[in-house]
Amino acid sequence: MSERITIRPAVSSDVDVIASMWDEASRALAQRGIDQWQYPASVEKISRDVGRGTAYIVHDFGVNMGTITVDESADSEFWPPEDMPADALYAHRVIVLPVARGRSVGASMLDWASRKAQRAGKSWLRVDTWRTNAQLGHYYQRQGFTHVRTVEHRRSGALYQRPAGVISGTGPACVGLEA
């Protein structure tokens, strides 16, 4: 893999590609005994995000590495008014394919999203993770996120945030689309 990876907006022909990434991630999680995402990808949600211009594909020389959706959609059960949900961007469906694991592609996507949040005048980049996926929570903490709280009545209720503009710098640079 090169020192740079390319990120681009997903287009309608990528909907099935993103759904396949989800399915691949789901299988990999199940093999590790993690119950996250053990249901089919929502092609409707993916299509909506692609149509809104909030879903992105990351690739290196034409080889898909992963996907990320970044938007202003705060789940009100997770981020109530006192959290100032409009002051953040939210990363959803962050998926790194096996071909890219161990290469810090996830860190690169999060750094890109963090710069995007900063340029949008937001204070935070936020994520929610599966409550039972402790490994993922630890990963986000290593990427500079702070655990805010866990919402117990939802499967994906472990909430994390890091200040917009914070960059880990551990992965290859994301180029091709300014954050």
Short mmCIF file of C-alpha atoms in Angstrom, two decimals:
data_model
loop_
_atom_site.label_atom_id
_atom_site.label_comp_id
_atom_site.label_asym_id
_atom_site.label_seq_id
_atom_site.Cartn_x
_atom_site.Cartn_y
_atom_site.Cartn_z
CA MET A 1 0.00 0.00 0.00
CA SER A 2 1.21 3.49 -0.78
CA GLU A 3 1.79 6.35 1.65
CA ARG A 4 -1.45 7.87 0.37
CA ILE A 5 -4.91 6.50 -0.14
CA THR A 6 -7.74 8.06 -2.08
CA ILE A 7 -11.13 8.93 -0.66
CA ARG A 8 -14.02 9.82 -2.92
CA PRO A 9 -17.76 10.30 -2.62
CA ALA A 10 -19.67 7.10 -3.25
CA VAL A 11 -21.91 7.06 -6.32
CA SER A 12 -25.04 5.05 -7.02
CA SER A 13 -23.05 2.16 -8.50
CA ASP A 14 -21.23 1.88 -5.14
CA VAL A 15 -24.36 1.00 -3.13
CA ASP A 16 -23.88 -2.72 -3.70
CA VAL A 17 -20.14 -2.36 -3.10
CA ILE A 18 -20.77 -0.77 0.31
CA ALA A 19 -23.40 -3.42 1.14
CA SER A 20 -20.82 -6.10 0.26
CA MET A 21 -18.28 -4.40 2.52
CA TRP A 22 -20.85 -4.49 5.33
CA ASP A 23 -21.51 -8.19 4.72
CA GLU A 24 -17.78 -8.95 4.72
CA ALA A 25 -17.31 -7.00 7.95
CA SER A 26 -20.29 -8.80 9.49
CA ARG A 27 -18.77 -12.20 8.69
CA ALA A 28 -15.38 -11.16 10.09
CA LEU A 29 -17.00 -9.92 13.30
CA ALA A 30 -18.96 -13.16 13.70
CA GLN A 31 -15.76 -15.18 13.26
CA ARG A 32 -14.29 -13.24 16.21
CA GLY A 33 -17.39 -13.92 18.32
CA ILE A 34 -18.71 -10.36 18.07
CA ASP A 35 -22.46 -10.04 17.49
CA GLN A 36 -22.24 -6.61 15.84
CA TRP A 37 -23.96 -6.13 12.47
CA GLN A 38 -25.35 -9.66 12.32
CA TYR A 39 -28.14 -8.60 10.00
CA PRO A 40 -28.16 -7.64 6.32
CA ALA A 41 -26.88 -4.24 5.27
CA SER A 42 -29.63 -1.68 4.78
CA VAL A 43 -29.41 -0.91 1.07
CA GLU A 44 -32.04 1.77 1.70
CA LYS A 45 -29.81 3.58 4.24
CA ILE A 46 -26.75 3.20 2.05
CA SER A 47 -28.65 4.56 -0.98
CA ARG A 48 -29.90 7.48 1.09
CA ASP A 49 -26.39 8.32 2.28
CA VAL A 50 -24.96 8.03 -1.23
CA GLY A 51 -27.73 10.30 -2.52
CA ARG A 52 -26.96 12.86 0.19
CA GLY A 53 -23.27 12.79 -0.62
CA THR A 54 -22.26 11.59 2.84
CA ALA A 55 -20.95 8.10 2.00
CA TYR A 56 -17.35 7.70 0.88
CA ILE A 57 -15.17 4.97 -0.58
CA VAL A 58 -11.49 4.68 0.30
CA HIS A 59 -9.21 2.95 -2.18
CA ASP A 60 -5.58 2.52 -3.14
CA PHE A 61 -4.79 2.19 -6.84
CA GLY A 62 -8.35 1.08 -7.53
CA VAL A 63 -8.47 -1.53 -4.75
CA ASN A 64 -11.28 -0.79 -2.30
CA MET A 65 -9.97 -0.44 1.24
CA GLY A 66 -13.08 0.64 3.11
CA THR A 67 -15.96 3.02 3.51
CA ILE A 68 -17.13 5.71 5.90
CA THR A 69 -20.26 7.82 6.16
CA VAL A 70 -19.86 11.27 7.72
CA ASP A 71 -22.86 13.48 8.34
CA GLU A 72 -24.69 15.70 10.82
CA SER A 73 -27.22 13.00 11.77
CA ALA A 74 -27.15 12.71 15.54
CA ASP A 75 -29.32 9.99 17.05
CA SER A 76 -31.42 11.86 19.64
CA GLU A 77 -31.38 8.83 21.96
CA PHE A 78 -27.59 9.08 22.01
CA TRP A 79 -26.92 12.79 21.82
CA PRO A 80 -29.55 14.85 23.70
CA PRO A 81 -29.75 18.65 23.46
CA GLU A 82 -27.30 19.21 26.33
CA ASP A 83 -24.62 17.51 24.19
CA MET A 84 -25.14 20.16 21.51
CA PRO A 85 -25.56 17.58 18.72
CA ALA A 86 -25.42 20.23 15.98
CA ASP A 87 -21.84 21.01 17.04
CA ALA A 88 -20.50 17.69 15.71
CA LEU A 89 -20.12 15.51 12.67
CA TYR A 90 -20.90 11.82 13.09
CA ALA A 91 -18.99 8.92 11.55
CA HIS A 92 -21.15 5.91 10.70
CA ARG A 93 -20.48 2.53 9.13
CA VAL A 94 -16.70 2.83 9.33
CA ILE A 95 -15.54 -0.34 7.58
CA VAL A 96 -11.98 -1.39 6.79
CA LEU A 97 -11.70 -4.41 4.53
CA PRO A 98 -9.33 -7.29 5.40
CA VAL A 99 -7.02 -6.30 2.53
CA ALA A 100 -6.29 -3.06 4.42
CA ARG A 101 -6.24 -4.25 8.03
CA GLY A 102 -3.07 -3.47 9.93
CA ARG A 103 -2.28 -0.55 7.64
CA SER A 104 -3.99 2.18 9.70
CA VAL A 105 -6.60 2.86 7.02
CA GLY A 106 -9.24 3.29 9.74
CA ALA A 107 -7.06 5.90 11.44
CA SER A 108 -6.68 7.69 8.11
CA MET A 109 -10.44 7.75 7.53
CA LEU A 110 -11.03 9.11 11.04
CA ASP A 111 -8.34 11.77 10.57
CA TRP A 112 -10.00 12.78 7.30
CA ALA A 113 -13.39 12.97 9.03
CA SER A 114 -11.87 14.98 11.89
CA ARG A 115 -10.50 17.55 9.44
CA LYS A 116 -13.88 17.60 7.71
CA ALA A 117 -15.57 18.36 11.04
CA GLN A 118 -13.10 21.14 11.78
CA ARG A 119 -13.56 22.73 8.36
CA ALA A 120 -17.33 22.59 8.88
CA GLY A 121 -16.88 24.63 12.06
CA LYS A 122 -17.83 21.75 14.34
CA SER A 123 -16.26 21.08 17.73
CA TRP A 124 -16.49 17.28 17.67
CA LEU A 125 -16.25 14.12 15.62
CA ARG A 126 -18.50 11.51 17.22
CA VAL A 127 -19.10 7.79 16.82
CA ASP A 128 -21.30 5.21 18.44
CA THR A 129 -20.17 1.62 18.72
CA TRP A 130 -21.70 -1.71 19.59
CA ARG A 131 -21.83 -1.95 23.39
CA THR A 132 -20.45 -5.50 23.37
CA ASN A 133 -17.53 -4.73 21.05
CA ALA A 134 -14.98 -3.67 23.66
CA GLN A 135 -12.12 -4.05 21.16
CA LEU A 136 -13.66 -1.36 18.97
CA GLY A 137 -14.12 0.96 21.94
CA HIS A 138 -10.45 0.55 22.85
CA TYR A 139 -9.52 1.20 19.22
CA TYR A 140 -11.40 4.50 19.21
CA GLN A 141 -9.73 5.50 22.46
CA ARG A 142 -6.33 4.82 20.88
CA GLN A 143 -7.43 7.13 18.06
CA GLY A 144 -7.95 9.99 20.52
CA PHE A 145 -11.66 9.52 21.25
CA THR A 146 -13.05 9.81 24.76
CA HIS A 147 -15.83 7.55 25.99
CA VAL A 148 -18.77 9.84 26.76
CA ARG A 149 -21.27 7.29 28.07
CA THR A 150 -23.01 4.05 27.22
CA VAL A 151 -26.72 3.97 26.42
CA GLU A 152 -27.74 0.59 27.80
CA HIS A 153 -31.03 0.06 25.97
CA ARG A 154 -29.45 0.12 22.49
CA ARG A 155 -27.03 -2.37 20.97
CA SER A 156 -24.94 0.39 19.43
CA GLY A 157 -24.87 2.57 22.51
CA ALA A 158 -21.21 3.12 23.43
CA LEU A 159 -20.62 6.79 22.59
CA TYR A 160 -17.25 8.37 21.82
CA GLN A 161 -16.05 11.77 20.66
CA ARG A 162 -12.81 13.56 19.90
CA PRO A 163 -12.22 17.23 19.21
CA ALA A 164 -12.57 18.19 15.56
CA GLY A 165 -9.21 18.65 13.92
CA VAL A 166 -7.39 16.16 16.14
CA ILE A 167 -5.23 14.01 13.88
CA SER A 168 -3.60 10.72 14.90
CA GLY A 169 -1.27 10.81 11.91
CA THR A 170 -0.70 7.07 12.14
CA GLY A 171 -2.04 6.09 8.73
CA PRO A 172 -1.48 7.02 5.12
CA ALA A 173 -2.75 10.41 4.01
CA CYS A 174 -6.25 10.48 2.49
CA VAL A 175 -6.14 12.43 -0.76
CA GLY A 176 -8.46 13.09 -3.66
CA LEU A 177 -11.19 14.86 -1.77
CA GLU A 178 -10.53 17.74 0.56
CA ALA A 179 -12.04 17.10 3.96
#
